[in-house]
PDB file of C-alpha atoms in Angstrom:
ATOM      1  CA  SER D 948      13.967  -1.711   4.602  1.00  0.00           C
ATOM      2  CA  ALA D 949      13.174  -4.895   2.695  1.00  0.00           C
ATOM      3  CA  VAL D 950      13.774  -5.965  -0.874  1.00  0.00           C
ATOM      4  CA  ILE D 951      10.840  -7.829  -2.342  1.00  0.00           C
ATOM      5  CA  SER D 952      10.681  -9.781  -5.569  1.00  0.00           C
ATOM      6  CA  GLN D 953       7.622 -11.192  -7.246  1.00  0.00           C
ATOM      7  CA  LYS D 954       7.362 -13.881  -9.886  1.00  0.00           C
ATOM      8  CA  PRO D 955       6.108 -13.730 -12.535  1.00  0.00           C
ATOM      9  CA  SER D 956       6.303 -10.014 -13.268  1.00  0.00           C
ATOM     10  CA  ARG D 957       3.499 -10.408 -15.775  1.00  0.00           C
ATOM     11  CA  ASP D 958       1.451 -13.120 -17.411  1.00  0.00           C
ATOM     12  CA  ILE D 959      -1.361 -13.605 -19.866  1.00  0.00           C
ATOM     13  CA  CYS D 960      -3.658 -16.469 -18.939  1.00  0.00           C
ATOM     14  CA  GLN D 961      -6.755 -18.096 -20.347  1.00  0.00           C
ATOM     15  CA  ARG D 962     -10.006 -18.010 -18.453  1.00  0.00           C
ATOM     16  CA  GLY D 963     -10.655 -21.022 -16.271  1.00  0.00           C
ATOM     17  CA  THR D 964      -6.981 -21.590 -15.486  1.00  0.00           C
ATOM     18  CA  SER D 965      -5.077 -20.759 -12.302  1.00  0.00           C
ATOM     19  CA  LEU D 966      -1.895 -18.781 -11.683  1.00  0.00           C
ATOM     20  CA  THR D 967       0.351 -18.853  -8.634  1.00  0.00           C
ATOM     21  CA  ILE D 968       2.278 -15.689  -7.796  1.00  0.00           C
ATOM     22  CA  GLN D 969       5.352 -15.870  -5.605  1.00  0.00           C
ATOM     23  CA  CYS D 970       6.593 -13.219  -3.203  1.00  0.00           C
ATOM     24  CA  GLN D 971      10.139 -13.481  -1.831  1.00  0.00           C
ATOM     25  CA  VAL D 972      11.667 -11.131   0.758  1.00  0.00           C
ATOM     26  CA  ASP D 973      15.381 -10.714   1.372  1.00  0.00           C
ATOM     27  CA  SER D 974      15.003 -10.948   5.167  1.00  0.00           C
ATOM     28  CA  GLN D 975      12.565 -12.244   7.747  1.00  0.00           C
ATOM     29  CA  VAL D 976       9.418 -10.209   8.228  1.00  0.00           C
ATOM     30  CA  THR D 977       6.547 -10.474  10.625  1.00  0.00           C
ATOM     31  CA  MET D 978       3.674  -9.668   8.357  1.00  0.00           C
ATOM     32  CA  MET D 979       2.896 -10.246   4.704  1.00  0.00           C
ATOM     33  CA  PHE D 980      -0.101  -8.955   2.782  1.00  0.00           C
ATOM     34  CA  TRP D 981      -1.568  -9.398  -0.678  1.00  0.00           C
ATOM     35  CA  TYR D 982      -3.255  -6.575  -2.592  1.00  0.00           C
ATOM     36  CA  ARG D 983      -4.997  -6.217  -5.911  1.00  0.00           C
ATOM     37  CA  GLN D 984      -4.981  -3.083  -8.034  1.00  0.00           C
ATOM     38  CA  GLN D 985      -7.427  -3.079 -10.909  1.00  0.00           C
ATOM     39  CA  PRO D 986      -6.752  -0.812 -13.881  1.00  0.00           C
ATOM     40  CA  GLY D 987      -6.999   2.850 -12.897  1.00  0.00           C
ATOM     41  CA  GLN D 988      -8.031   1.998  -9.348  1.00  0.00           C
ATOM     42  CA  SER D 989      -6.540   2.153  -5.886  1.00  0.00           C
ATOM     43  CA  LEU D 990      -5.196  -0.864  -4.028  1.00  0.00           C
ATOM     44  CA  THR D 991      -7.569  -3.337  -2.394  1.00  0.00           C
ATOM     45  CA  LEU D 992      -6.350  -5.585   0.403  1.00  0.00           C
ATOM     46  CA  ILE D 993      -7.059  -9.249  -0.358  1.00  0.00           C
ATOM     47  CA  ALA D 994      -5.686 -10.935   2.739  1.00  0.00           C
ATOM     48  CA  THR D 995      -3.052 -11.122   5.429  1.00  0.00           C
ATOM     49  CA  ALA D 996      -0.779 -14.127   4.934  1.00  0.00           C
ATOM     50  CA  ASN D 997      -0.158 -15.820   8.270  1.00  0.00           C
ATOM     51  CA  GLN D 998       2.840 -18.051   8.767  1.00  0.00           C
ATOM     52  CA  GLY D 999       1.831 -21.616   9.488  1.00  0.00           C
ATOM     53  CA  SER D1000      -1.902 -20.964   9.508  1.00  0.00           C
ATOM     54  CA  GLU D1001      -4.721 -19.968   7.221  1.00  0.00           C
ATOM     55  CA  ALA D1002      -4.679 -16.474   5.756  1.00  0.00           C
ATOM     56  CA  THR D1003      -7.072 -13.822   7.023  1.00  0.00           C
ATOM     57  CA  TYR D1004      -9.257 -12.655   4.144  1.00  0.00           C
ATOM     58  CA  GLU D1005     -10.948  -9.306   3.689  1.00  0.00           C
ATOM     59  CA  SER D1006     -14.611  -8.999   2.898  1.00  0.00           C
ATOM     60  CA  GLY D1007     -15.311 -10.057  -0.674  1.00  0.00           C
ATOM     61  CA  PHE D1008     -12.342 -12.391  -0.956  1.00  0.00           C
ATOM     62  CA  VAL D1009     -12.469 -16.121  -0.244  1.00  0.00           C
ATOM     63  CA  ILE D1010      -9.918 -18.882   0.139  1.00  0.00           C
ATOM     64  CA  ASP D1011     -11.301 -20.995  -2.691  1.00  0.00           C
ATOM     65  CA  LYS D1012     -10.669 -18.205  -5.168  1.00  0.00           C
ATOM     66  CA  PHE D1013      -7.424 -16.837  -3.703  1.00  0.00           C
ATOM     67  CA  PRO D1014      -5.615 -19.566  -1.769  1.00  0.00           C
ATOM     68  CA  ILE D1015      -2.548 -18.233   0.024  1.00  0.00           C
ATOM     69  CA  SER D1016       0.428 -20.023   1.495  1.00  0.00           C
ATOM     70  CA  ARG D1017       3.106 -18.731   3.806  1.00  0.00           C
ATOM     71  CA  PRO D1018       5.481 -21.517   4.763  1.00  0.00           C
ATOM     72  CA  ASN D1019       8.122 -19.295   6.401  1.00  0.00           C
ATOM     73  CA  LEU D1020       9.006 -15.708   7.287  1.00  0.00           C
ATOM     74  CA  THR D1021      10.401 -14.787   3.870  1.00  0.00           C
ATOM     75  CA  PHE D1022       8.055 -16.351   1.328  1.00  0.00           C
ATOM     76  CA  SER D1023       4.389 -16.391   0.358  1.00  0.00           C
ATOM     77  CA  THR D1024       2.291 -17.399  -2.621  1.00  0.00           C
ATOM     78  CA  LEU D1025      -1.077 -16.194  -3.891  1.00  0.00           C
ATOM     79  CA  THR D1026      -3.032 -18.323  -6.347  1.00  0.00           C
ATOM     80  CA  VAL D1027      -5.720 -16.802  -8.511  1.00  0.00           C
ATOM     81  CA  SER D1028      -8.032 -19.729  -9.260  1.00  0.00           C
ATOM     82  CA  ASN D1029     -10.476 -20.358 -12.075  1.00  0.00           C
ATOM     83  CA  MET D1030      -9.642 -17.001 -13.604  1.00  0.00           C
ATOM     84  CA  SER D1031     -12.021 -14.758 -15.494  1.00  0.00           C
ATOM     85  CA  PRO D1032     -11.299 -11.478 -17.331  1.00  0.00           C
ATOM     86  CA  GLU D1033     -12.460  -9.604 -14.198  1.00  0.00           C
ATOM     87  CA  ASP D1034      -9.362 -10.929 -12.425  1.00  0.00           C
ATOM     88  CA  SER D1035      -7.125  -8.916 -14.741  1.00  0.00           C
ATOM     89  CA  SER D1036      -5.224  -6.732 -12.297  1.00  0.00           C
ATOM     90  CA  ILE D1037      -1.868  -6.013 -10.779  1.00  0.00           C
ATOM     91  CA  TYR D1038      -1.280  -8.186  -7.724  1.00  0.00           C
ATOM     92  CA  LEU D1039       1.153  -6.854  -5.122  1.00  0.00           C
ATOM     93  CA  CYS D1040       2.583  -8.306  -1.981  1.00  0.00           C
ATOM     94  CA  SER D1041       3.752  -6.178   0.889  1.00  0.00           C
ATOM     95  CA  VAL D1042       5.670  -6.893   4.065  1.00  0.00           C
ATOM     96  CA  ALA D1043       6.072  -5.286   7.445  1.00  0.00           C
ATOM     97  CA  ARG D1044       8.000  -5.752  10.641  1.00  0.00           C
ATOM     98  CA  LEU D1045       6.405  -5.105  13.989  1.00  0.00           C
ATOM     99  CA  GLY D1046       7.956  -2.464  16.169  1.00  0.00           C
ATOM    100  CA  ILE D1047       7.061  -1.092  19.541  1.00  0.00           C
ATOM    101  CA  GLU D1048       3.616  -2.167  20.797  1.00  0.00           C
ATOM    102  CA  GLN D1049       3.319  -4.686  17.930  1.00  0.00           C
ATOM    103  CA  ILE D1050       2.621  -1.915  15.426  1.00  0.00           C
ATOM    104  CA  SER D1051       4.157  -1.796  11.959  1.00  0.00           C
ATOM    105  CA  TYR D1052       5.169   1.706  10.948  1.00  0.00           C
ATOM    106  CA  GLU D1053       6.262   0.977   7.402  1.00  0.00           C
ATOM    107  CA  GLN D1054       5.129  -1.483   4.770  1.00  0.00           C
ATOM    108  CA  TYR D1055       7.293  -2.328   1.806  1.00  0.00           C
ATOM    109  CA  PHE D1056       5.696  -3.291  -1.472  1.00  0.00           C
ATOM    110  CA  GLY D1057       6.835  -5.588  -4.202  1.00  0.00           C
ATOM    111  CA  PRO D1058       6.913  -4.491  -7.850  1.00  0.00           C
ATOM    112  CA  GLY D1059       3.658  -6.299  -8.603  1.00  0.00           C
ATOM    113  CA  THR D1060       2.516  -9.004 -11.004  1.00  0.00           C
ATOM    114  CA  ARG D1061       0.503  -7.778 -13.962  1.00  0.00           C
ATOM    115  CA  LEU D1062      -2.102 -10.395 -14.849  1.00  0.00           C
ATOM    116  CA  THR D1063      -4.201 -10.330 -17.987  1.00  0.00           C
ATOM    117  CA  VAL D1064      -6.940 -12.923 -18.392  1.00  0.00           C
ATOM    118  CA  THR D1065      -8.284 -13.504 -21.895  1.00  0.00           C
TER     119      THR D1065
ATOM    120  CA  ASP P1266     -11.595   1.064   9.565  1.00  0.00           C
ATOM    121  CA  ALA P1267     -11.601   4.830   9.850  1.00  0.00           C
ATOM    122  CA  LYS P1268     -11.979   6.691   6.579  1.00  0.00           C
ATOM    123  CA  THR P1269      -9.885   9.476   5.067  1.00  0.00           C
ATOM    124  CA  THR P1270     -10.879  12.137   2.550  1.00  0.00           C
ATOM    125  CA  GLN P1271      -8.398  13.622   0.088  1.00  0.00           C
ATOM    126  CA  PRO P1272      -8.753  15.847  -2.974  1.00  0.00           C
ATOM    127  CA  ASN P1273      -8.730  13.827  -6.173  1.00  0.00           C
ATOM    128  CA  SER P1274      -5.935  15.842  -7.741  1.00  0.00           C
ATOM    129  CA  MET P1275      -3.565  18.729  -7.150  1.00  0.00           C
ATOM    130  CA  GLU P1276      -1.044  20.569  -9.236  1.00  0.00           C
ATOM    131  CA  SER P1277       2.249  22.131  -8.270  1.00  0.00           C
ATOM    132  CA  ASN P1278       5.195  23.828  -9.901  1.00  0.00           C
ATOM    133  CA  GLU P1279       8.663  22.382  -9.697  1.00  0.00           C
ATOM    134  CA  GLU P1280      10.775  23.602  -6.763  1.00  0.00           C
ATOM    135  CA  GLU P1281       7.751  24.997  -4.939  1.00  0.00           C
ATOM    136  CA  PRO P1282       6.321  23.577  -1.691  1.00  0.00           C
ATOM    137  CA  VAL P1283       3.277  21.323  -1.882  1.00  0.00           C
ATOM    138  CA  HIS P1284       0.698  20.883   0.859  1.00  0.00           C
ATOM    139  CA  LEU P1285      -1.440  17.762   0.488  1.00  0.00           C
ATOM    140  CA  PRO P1286      -4.447  17.767   2.838  1.00  0.00           C
ATOM    141  CA  CYS P1287      -6.228  14.811   4.405  1.00  0.00           C
ATOM    142  CA  ASN P1288      -9.351  14.783   6.547  1.00  0.00           C
ATOM    143  CA  HIS P1289      -9.954  11.956   9.003  1.00  0.00           C
ATOM    144  CA  SER P1290     -12.686  13.136  11.340  1.00  0.00           C
ATOM    145  CA  THR P1291     -13.464   9.619  12.666  1.00  0.00           C
ATOM    146  CA  ILE P1292      -9.887   8.858  13.689  1.00  0.00           C
ATOM    147  CA  SER P1293      -9.569   6.884  16.922  1.00  0.00           C
ATOM    148  CA  GLY P1294      -7.051   7.511  19.643  1.00  0.00           C
ATOM    149  CA  THR P1295      -4.849   4.598  18.602  1.00  0.00           C
ATOM    150  CA  ASP P1296      -4.829   5.251  14.842  1.00  0.00           C
ATOM    151  CA  TYR P1297      -1.555   6.229  13.262  1.00  0.00           C
ATOM    152  CA  ILE P1298      -1.629   8.489  10.205  1.00  0.00           C
ATOM    153  CA  HIS P1299       0.405   7.027   7.354  1.00  0.00           C
ATOM    154  CA  TRP P1300       1.278   8.501   3.985  1.00  0.00           C
ATOM    155  CA  TYR P1301       2.327   6.406   1.041  1.00  0.00           C
ATOM    156  CA  ARG P1302       2.859   7.356  -2.556  1.00  0.00           C
ATOM    157  CA  GLN P1303       2.697   5.393  -5.760  1.00  0.00           C
ATOM    158  CA  LEU P1304       4.814   6.478  -8.676  1.00  0.00           C
ATOM    159  CA  PRO P1305       3.659   5.448 -12.144  1.00  0.00           C
ATOM    160  CA  SER P1306       4.024   1.713 -12.790  1.00  0.00           C
ATOM    161  CA  GLN P1307       5.467   1.029  -9.333  1.00  0.00           C
ATOM    162  CA  GLY P1308       4.255  -0.360  -6.030  1.00  0.00           C
ATOM    163  CA  PRO P1309       3.466   2.107  -3.260  1.00  0.00           C
ATOM    164  CA  GLU P1310       6.312   3.426  -1.133  1.00  0.00           C
ATOM    165  CA  TYR P1311       6.256   4.641   2.441  1.00  0.00           C
ATOM    166  CA  VAL P1312       6.566   8.396   2.912  1.00  0.00           C
ATOM    167  CA  ILE P1313       5.945   9.215   6.556  1.00  0.00           C
ATOM    168  CA  HIS P1314       3.757   8.433   9.563  1.00  0.00           C
ATOM    169  CA  GLY P1315       2.720  10.119  12.788  1.00  0.00           C
ATOM    170  CA  LEU P1316       0.458   9.834  15.781  1.00  0.00           C
ATOM    171  CA  THR P1317       0.033  13.220  17.450  1.00  0.00           C
ATOM    172  CA  SER P1318       3.107  15.373  16.905  1.00  0.00           C
ATOM    173  CA  ASN P1319       4.394  16.827  13.672  1.00  0.00           C
ATOM    174  CA  VAL P1320       7.041  14.679  12.006  1.00  0.00           C
ATOM    175  CA  ASN P1321       9.899  15.352   9.629  1.00  0.00           C
ATOM    176  CA  ASN P1322      12.018  12.982   7.571  1.00  0.00           C
ATOM    177  CA  ARG P1323      14.198  13.227   4.516  1.00  0.00           C
ATOM    178  CA  MET P1324      11.234  12.925   2.152  1.00  0.00           C
ATOM    179  CA  ALA P1325       8.569  15.134   3.709  1.00  0.00           C
ATOM    180  CA  SER P1326       6.959  16.665   6.763  1.00  0.00           C
ATOM    181  CA  LEU P1327       3.672  15.683   8.346  1.00  0.00           C
ATOM    182  CA  ALA P1328       1.629  18.318  10.125  1.00  0.00           C
ATOM    183  CA  ILE P1329      -1.130  16.910  12.345  1.00  0.00           C
ATOM    184  CA  ALA P1330      -3.979  19.078  13.614  1.00  0.00           C
ATOM    185  CA  GLU P1331      -4.323  19.386  17.344  1.00  0.00           C
ATOM    186  CA  ASP P1332      -7.631  17.503  17.324  1.00  0.00           C
ATOM    187  CA  ARG P1333      -6.096  14.921  14.923  1.00  0.00           C
ATOM    188  CA  LYS P1334      -9.065  15.190  12.591  1.00  0.00           C
ATOM    189  CA  SER P1335      -6.898  16.347   9.724  1.00  0.00           C
ATOM    190  CA  SER P1336      -3.303  16.287   8.594  1.00  0.00           C
ATOM    191  CA  THR P1337      -1.153  17.738   5.842  1.00  0.00           C
ATOM    192  CA  LEU P1338       1.733  16.176   4.002  1.00  0.00           C
ATOM    193  CA  ILE P1339       4.304  18.787   3.050  1.00  0.00           C
ATOM    194  CA  LEU P1340       6.808  18.346   0.253  1.00  0.00           C
ATOM    195  CA  HIS P1341       9.224  21.216   0.739  1.00  0.00           C
ATOM    196  CA  ARG P1342      10.466  21.476  -2.848  1.00  0.00           C
ATOM    197  CA  ALA P1343       8.543  19.511  -5.405  1.00  0.00           C
ATOM    198  CA  THR P1344      10.477  17.836  -8.180  1.00  0.00           C
ATOM    199  CA  LEU P1345       9.191  16.163 -11.314  1.00  0.00           C
ATOM    200  CA  ARG P1346       9.946  12.838  -9.637  1.00  0.00           C
ATOM    201  CA  ASP P1347       7.365  13.633  -6.947  1.00  0.00           C
ATOM    202  CA  ALA P1348       4.515  13.274  -9.437  1.00  0.00           C
ATOM    203  CA  ALA P1349       2.536  10.376  -8.001  1.00  0.00           C
ATOM    204  CA  VAL P1350      -0.668   9.345  -6.253  1.00  0.00           C
ATOM    205  CA  TYR P1351      -0.402  10.162  -2.549  1.00  0.00           C
ATOM    206  CA  TYR P1352      -2.416   8.081  -0.107  1.00  0.00           C
ATOM    207  CA  CYS P1353      -3.339   9.118   3.424  1.00  0.00           C
ATOM    208  CA  ILE P1354      -4.170   6.022   5.480  1.00  0.00           C
ATOM    209  CA  LEU P1355      -5.174   5.388   9.063  1.00  0.00           C
ATOM    210  CA  SER P1356      -3.884   2.234  10.676  1.00  0.00           C
ATOM    211  CA  GLY P1357      -3.948   1.029  14.209  1.00  0.00           C
ATOM    212  CA  GLY P1358      -4.396  -2.022  16.324  1.00  0.00           C
ATOM    213  CA  ALA P1359      -3.089  -5.530  16.000  1.00  0.00           C
ATOM    214  CA  THR P1360      -4.016  -6.116  12.355  1.00  0.00           C
ATOM    215  CA  ASN P1361      -1.600  -3.489  10.974  1.00  0.00           C
ATOM    216  CA  LYS P1362      -3.666  -3.426   7.803  1.00  0.00           C
ATOM    217  CA  LEU P1363      -3.463  -0.568   5.332  1.00  0.00           C
ATOM    218  CA  ILE P1364      -6.784   0.242   3.712  1.00  0.00           C
ATOM    219  CA  PHE P1365      -6.119   2.473   0.712  1.00  0.00           C
ATOM    220  CA  GLY P1366      -8.542   5.184  -0.355  1.00  0.00           C
ATOM    221  CA  THR P1367      -8.504   6.894  -3.730  1.00  0.00           C
ATOM    222  CA  GLY P1368      -5.598   9.211  -2.923  1.00  0.00           C
ATOM    223  CA  THR P1369      -4.515  12.510  -4.467  1.00  0.00           C
ATOM    224  CA  LEU P1370      -2.922  12.566  -7.896  1.00  0.00           C
ATOM    225  CA  LEU P1371      -0.156  15.159  -7.749  1.00  0.00           C
ATOM    226  CA  ALA P1372       1.018  16.670 -11.004  1.00  0.00           C
ATOM    227  CA  VAL P1373       4.260  18.663 -10.977  1.00  0.00           C
ATOM    228  CA  GLN P1374       4.808  21.185 -13.747  1.00  0.00           C
ATOM    229  CA  PRO P1375       8.318  22.178 -14.840  1.00  0.00           C
TER     230      PRO P1375
END
């Protein structure tokens, strides 16, 4: 398993500002992901955070809006830039280790960061 | 990414078995079937996964149809703590991405 912490746990921000969310894992992991969960909705994958290279973004998400860093195998950040009320969501990171045939069988999720943009 | 179809909601009584169905008719040969659940105000947690054969672990059992176009998550004795949204997800290949659908909201009555 993996123990994941996220900072901050929640924040209220003004529109037009930016917030950086941190994700820390208690041990080295191969893969890290960032998700968004809007109120009452399912999770939407934002991007895969790649160590030492640019993140891989899903359709509808761009680096200018959601820059991601992953400097090592235990840490990643997601920045929500130039925020608007539509960015109000819970942001979650998840991690996985690769097993046989480079497949991850389990992902572990952090507790999430609840963001409200006013 | 292959799509899954689940009922929006289901209800069960405490201490009774629960069978949560999932259809995935476009599954490819390399797709694993994963189940996750999300308890209220928490991040999702892994429940079980399988490829072709039925699987059992301490949390649940996974029954996979012979043609792999459907599967069923079985909770043997539901407890109030099992009330959650259950997600059936297909994942395969090098990306290891999980694409969440809408899931099934399971309510457990005492």
